[in-house]
């Protein structure tokens, strides 16, 4: 049921060459087992299995010792080049957002992520009151906020650094999992001139990281999934949620 739900709602893309470290799978966070491949380079699973297990083992050795894992299934995205491997809901394209976009009007988006101390980034495509698309990107390779103008090939880009707690800090980390919240309405209104958010049309997460949840809410709502929403039939993993009564996002 979980895999069917992910395939129906998301576009999962992995590098198409023979790089065995580029793949997306569903697996147990604590043990890396019970794995189901979602996207890979097209080679037979038997050819990739040993290399994938070895690469997962190497990633785990690089994490802070003693941090707790989740006892459940999550999505693992991995690639040497983060541009090649991603999961996406809706559209990030200025050309087809009207047909394929999410159309979510809630102004805050939340990501429950596990930082694997690798390069990664998030992208959210928004549409303003004039019908123009802007990409809000948060990446581990950006050093300062930057607003880039649109070009013929790309929409306007608002780029932020994505910072995670350091594993070697003086305060020990309990877990590598955290919640990233983007208050989109506030971010756009802080620009000069201010931009008024109309809706969100696309969300993407790029390797390398682990993803458990993505959901939307009002800006003043708690940055957690509404448990009552889950009891009404919402999937608890890897889905888009609205943390307000009666509005479940796709």
Short mmCIF file of C-alpha atoms in Angstrom, two decimals:
data_model
loop_
_atom_site.label_atom_id
_atom_site.label_comp_id
_atom_site.label_asym_id
_atom_site.label_seq_id
_atom_site.Cartn_x
_atom_site.Cartn_y
_atom_site.Cartn_z
CA UNK A 1 0.00 0.00 0.00
CA UNK A 2 2.78 2.42 0.94
CA UNK A 3 4.78 1.82 -2.26
CA UNK A 4 1.66 2.15 -4.42
CA UNK A 5 0.85 5.46 -2.74
CA UNK A 6 4.36 6.83 -3.34
CA UNK A 7 4.43 5.77 -7.00
CA UNK A 8 1.01 7.31 -7.67
CA UNK A 9 1.74 10.69 -6.09
CA UNK A 10 5.46 11.22 -6.70
CA UNK A 11 7.89 11.36 -9.59
CA UNK A 12 11.04 9.54 -8.47
CA UNK A 13 14.14 10.09 -10.63
CA UNK A 14 17.60 8.53 -10.26
CA UNK A 15 20.75 8.96 -12.35
CA UNK A 16 20.39 6.95 -15.56
CA UNK A 17 24.02 5.89 -15.89
CA UNK A 18 25.83 2.98 -14.28
CA UNK A 19 26.57 4.75 -11.01
CA UNK A 20 25.39 2.20 -8.46
CA UNK A 21 25.31 4.74 -5.63
CA UNK A 22 22.42 6.60 -7.32
CA UNK A 23 19.06 5.20 -6.25
CA UNK A 24 15.84 5.79 -4.29
CA UNK A 25 14.43 3.10 -2.05
CA UNK A 26 12.02 2.50 0.82
CA UNK A 27 13.73 0.89 3.81
CA UNK A 28 13.76 0.71 7.60
CA UNK A 29 15.71 3.61 9.00
CA UNK A 30 17.17 1.73 11.95
CA UNK A 31 18.49 -1.29 10.06
CA UNK A 32 18.51 -0.50 6.31
CA UNK A 33 16.62 -3.74 5.64
CA UNK A 34 13.19 -4.57 4.16
CA UNK A 35 14.27 -2.46 1.20
CA UNK A 36 12.16 -1.82 -1.89
CA UNK A 37 13.76 0.00 -4.82
CA UNK A 38 11.71 2.89 -6.22
CA UNK A 39 14.14 4.39 -8.78
CA UNK A 40 17.60 3.31 -9.98
CA UNK A 41 19.72 3.22 -13.13
CA UNK A 42 17.78 0.37 -14.78
CA UNK A 43 20.24 -2.45 -14.13
CA UNK A 44 18.99 -5.69 -12.64
CA UNK A 45 18.42 -5.54 -8.89
CA UNK A 46 20.76 -8.50 -8.34
CA UNK A 47 23.61 -6.57 -9.96
CA UNK A 48 23.09 -3.58 -7.68
CA UNK A 49 22.27 -5.29 -4.39
CA UNK A 50 25.78 -5.84 -3.03
CA UNK A 51 27.02 -2.40 -4.09
CA UNK A 52 23.93 -0.73 -2.60
CA UNK A 53 24.31 -2.54 0.72
CA UNK A 54 27.98 -1.53 0.85
CA UNK A 55 27.22 2.12 0.08
CA UNK A 56 24.52 2.21 2.79
CA UNK A 57 27.00 0.74 5.25
CA UNK A 58 29.58 3.39 4.37
CA UNK A 59 27.01 6.17 4.83
CA UNK A 60 26.04 4.83 8.25
CA UNK A 61 29.67 4.70 9.38
CA UNK A 62 29.96 8.42 8.59
CA UNK A 63 27.13 9.45 10.94
CA UNK A 64 27.52 10.52 14.54
CA UNK A 65 27.78 7.59 16.92
CA UNK A 66 24.91 7.03 19.33
CA UNK A 67 22.21 8.99 17.48
CA UNK A 68 18.81 7.34 17.45
CA UNK A 69 17.07 6.08 14.31
CA UNK A 70 13.37 5.74 13.52
CA UNK A 71 11.75 2.36 13.97
CA UNK A 72 9.88 2.49 10.69
CA UNK A 73 10.02 2.72 6.91
CA UNK A 74 11.36 5.88 5.25
CA UNK A 75 12.49 6.98 1.80
CA UNK A 76 16.24 6.92 1.17
CA UNK A 77 17.63 9.12 -1.64
CA UNK A 78 21.30 8.71 -2.54
CA UNK A 79 23.57 9.97 -5.32
CA UNK A 80 27.09 11.34 -5.79
CA UNK A 81 25.52 14.20 -7.76
CA UNK A 82 22.46 15.57 -5.95
CA UNK A 83 21.07 17.07 -9.18
CA UNK A 84 20.43 13.63 -10.65
CA UNK A 85 18.31 11.96 -7.98
CA UNK A 86 15.11 13.34 -6.47
CA UNK A 87 11.49 12.80 -5.52
CA UNK A 88 8.97 15.38 -6.69
CA UNK A 89 5.30 16.14 -6.17
CA UNK A 90 3.53 18.43 -8.63
CA UNK A 91 5.42 20.64 -11.08
CA UNK A 92 8.40 23.00 -10.86
CA UNK A 93 8.00 24.15 -14.46
CA UNK A 94 6.57 27.56 -15.43
CA UNK A 95 5.09 25.91 -18.52
CA UNK A 96 2.95 23.13 -17.04
CA UNK A 97 2.12 24.08 -13.46
CA UNK A 98 -1.49 24.81 -14.40
CA UNK A 99 -1.99 21.21 -15.55
CA UNK A 100 0.33 19.34 -13.18
CA UNK A 101 0.74 21.66 -10.18
CA UNK A 102 -0.43 20.87 -6.66
CA UNK A 103 -2.39 24.11 -6.22
CA UNK A 104 -1.94 24.08 -2.41
CA UNK A 105 -2.86 27.45 -0.90
CA UNK A 106 -1.58 26.75 2.63
CA UNK A 107 1.42 29.04 3.18
CA UNK A 108 3.89 26.82 5.10
CA UNK A 109 5.56 23.56 4.07
CA UNK A 110 7.34 21.16 6.42
CA UNK A 111 9.88 18.42 5.71
CA UNK A 112 10.79 15.65 8.14
CA UNK A 113 14.33 14.73 7.07
CA UNK A 114 17.38 12.80 8.19
CA UNK A 115 20.64 14.56 7.43
CA UNK A 116 23.25 12.07 6.16
CA UNK A 117 26.02 14.68 6.16
CA UNK A 118 25.97 14.70 2.35
CA UNK A 119 25.09 17.38 -0.21
CA UNK A 120 21.34 17.82 -0.64
CA UNK A 121 18.69 20.41 -1.40
CA UNK A 122 14.95 21.10 -1.29
CA UNK A 123 12.87 22.99 -3.85
CA UNK A 124 9.38 24.47 -3.60
CA UNK A 125 7.71 26.04 -6.65
CA UNK A 126 5.28 28.83 -5.80
CA UNK A 127 3.00 31.00 -7.92
CA UNK A 128 2.41 34.66 -7.03
CA UNK A 129 -0.72 36.77 -7.50
CA UNK A 130 0.43 37.70 -11.05
CA UNK A 131 0.68 34.04 -12.07
CA UNK A 132 4.49 33.98 -12.15
CA UNK A 133 6.44 30.98 -10.87
CA UNK A 134 9.30 31.31 -8.37
CA UNK A 135 11.49 28.51 -7.01
CA UNK A 136 12.39 28.59 -3.31
CA UNK A 137 15.49 26.43 -2.85
CA UNK A 138 17.30 25.45 0.34
CA UNK A 139 20.65 23.71 -0.10
CA UNK A 140 23.63 22.59 1.95
CA UNK A 141 25.98 24.14 -0.63
CA UNK A 142 24.59 27.70 -0.48
CA UNK A 143 26.43 30.07 1.86
CA UNK A 144 24.11 33.11 1.92
CA UNK A 145 20.54 34.02 0.88
CA UNK A 146 20.33 35.06 -2.76
CA UNK A 147 17.59 36.14 -5.15
CA UNK A 148 18.34 35.38 -8.80
CA UNK A 149 16.26 36.90 -11.64
CA UNK A 150 14.36 34.77 -14.11
CA UNK A 151 15.84 33.80 -17.47
CA UNK A 152 14.36 32.30 -20.62
CA UNK A 153 15.15 28.82 -19.30
CA UNK A 154 14.54 29.21 -15.55
CA UNK A 155 12.07 31.01 -13.26
CA UNK A 156 13.17 33.40 -10.52
CA UNK A 157 15.14 31.61 -7.78
CA UNK A 158 15.17 32.44 -4.08
CA UNK A 159 18.08 30.43 -2.66
CA UNK A 160 18.75 29.88 1.07
CA UNK A 161 21.46 27.99 2.96
CA UNK A 162 20.22 24.75 4.56
CA UNK A 163 21.99 24.25 7.88
CA UNK A 164 21.78 21.18 10.12
CA UNK A 165 23.11 20.72 13.67
CA UNK A 166 26.76 19.62 13.65
CA UNK A 167 27.47 16.10 14.84
CA UNK A 168 30.71 17.26 16.48
CA UNK A 169 29.10 20.09 18.46
CA UNK A 170 29.42 20.35 22.24
CA UNK A 171 25.78 19.29 22.65
CA UNK A 172 25.33 15.60 21.67
CA UNK A 173 22.68 14.94 19.03
CA UNK A 174 19.87 12.59 20.03
CA UNK A 175 18.96 11.92 16.40
CA UNK A 176 19.90 13.01 12.89
CA UNK A 177 16.19 13.54 12.11
CA UNK A 178 14.75 17.05 12.14
CA UNK A 179 11.86 19.11 10.78
CA UNK A 180 12.58 21.86 8.24
CA UNK A 181 9.82 24.48 7.98
CA UNK A 182 9.53 27.04 5.18
CA UNK A 183 7.09 29.88 6.02
CA UNK A 184 6.55 30.71 2.36
CA UNK A 185 4.13 33.60 2.78
CA UNK A 186 6.46 35.40 5.18
CA UNK A 187 9.52 34.73 3.06
CA UNK A 188 7.92 36.18 -0.07
CA UNK A 189 6.50 39.22 1.72
CA UNK A 190 10.01 40.02 3.01
CA UNK A 191 11.30 40.56 -0.55
CA UNK A 192 11.68 44.00 -2.13
CA UNK A 193 9.17 44.58 -3.58
CA UNK A 194 7.01 42.13 -1.58
CA UNK A 195 5.56 39.12 -3.39
CA UNK A 196 2.12 37.79 -2.47
CA UNK A 197 1.82 34.00 -2.43
CA UNK A 198 -1.04 32.50 -4.40
CA UNK A 199 -0.29 28.78 -4.15
CA UNK A 200 2.37 26.06 -4.09
CA UNK A 201 2.56 24.00 -7.28
CA UNK A 202 5.56 21.73 -6.70
CA UNK A 203 7.83 20.23 -4.05
CA UNK A 204 11.07 18.32 -4.61
CA UNK A 205 13.69 16.70 -2.36
CA UNK A 206 17.14 15.93 -3.80
CA UNK A 207 19.69 13.36 -2.62
CA UNK A 208 21.40 12.53 -0.39
CA UNK A 209 19.05 12.29 2.61
CA UNK A 210 16.19 10.35 4.13
CA UNK A 211 12.60 11.57 4.01
CA UNK A 212 9.68 10.58 6.17
CA UNK A 213 7.03 13.26 5.74
CA UNK A 214 6.14 16.40 3.78
CA UNK A 215 3.08 18.41 4.72
CA UNK A 216 1.48 21.85 4.53
CA UNK A 217 -0.10 24.01 7.22
CA UNK A 218 -1.13 27.52 8.15
CA UNK A 219 1.92 29.47 9.30
CA UNK A 220 0.70 29.63 12.90
CA UNK A 221 -0.09 25.90 13.02
CA UNK A 222 2.26 23.53 14.86
CA UNK A 223 4.94 22.01 12.65
CA UNK A 224 3.62 18.49 13.15
CA UNK A 225 1.19 16.26 11.31
CA UNK A 226 -2.32 16.36 12.73
CA UNK A 227 -2.86 12.92 14.31
CA UNK A 228 -6.64 13.24 13.84
CA UNK A 229 -5.99 13.61 10.11
CA UNK A 230 -4.08 10.33 10.12
CA UNK A 231 -6.91 8.55 11.90
CA UNK A 232 -9.27 9.66 9.13
CA UNK A 233 -7.22 7.66 6.64
CA UNK A 234 -4.19 9.82 5.83
CA UNK A 235 -0.99 7.88 5.12
CA UNK A 236 1.53 8.40 7.96
CA UNK A 237 4.62 8.33 5.71
CA UNK A 238 5.83 9.97 2.52
CA UNK A 239 2.66 11.90 1.75
CA UNK A 240 1.75 15.58 1.62
CA UNK A 241 -0.49 16.68 4.47
CA UNK A 242 -2.46 19.74 5.43
CA UNK A 243 -2.47 20.27 9.18
CA UNK A 244 -5.85 21.95 9.19
CA UNK A 245 -9.31 20.50 9.49
CA UNK A 246 -10.71 18.93 6.35
CA UNK A 247 -7.86 19.83 3.98
CA UNK A 248 -5.64 16.89 3.09
CA UNK A 249 -3.00 17.78 0.50
CA UNK A 250 -2.04 15.41 -2.31
#
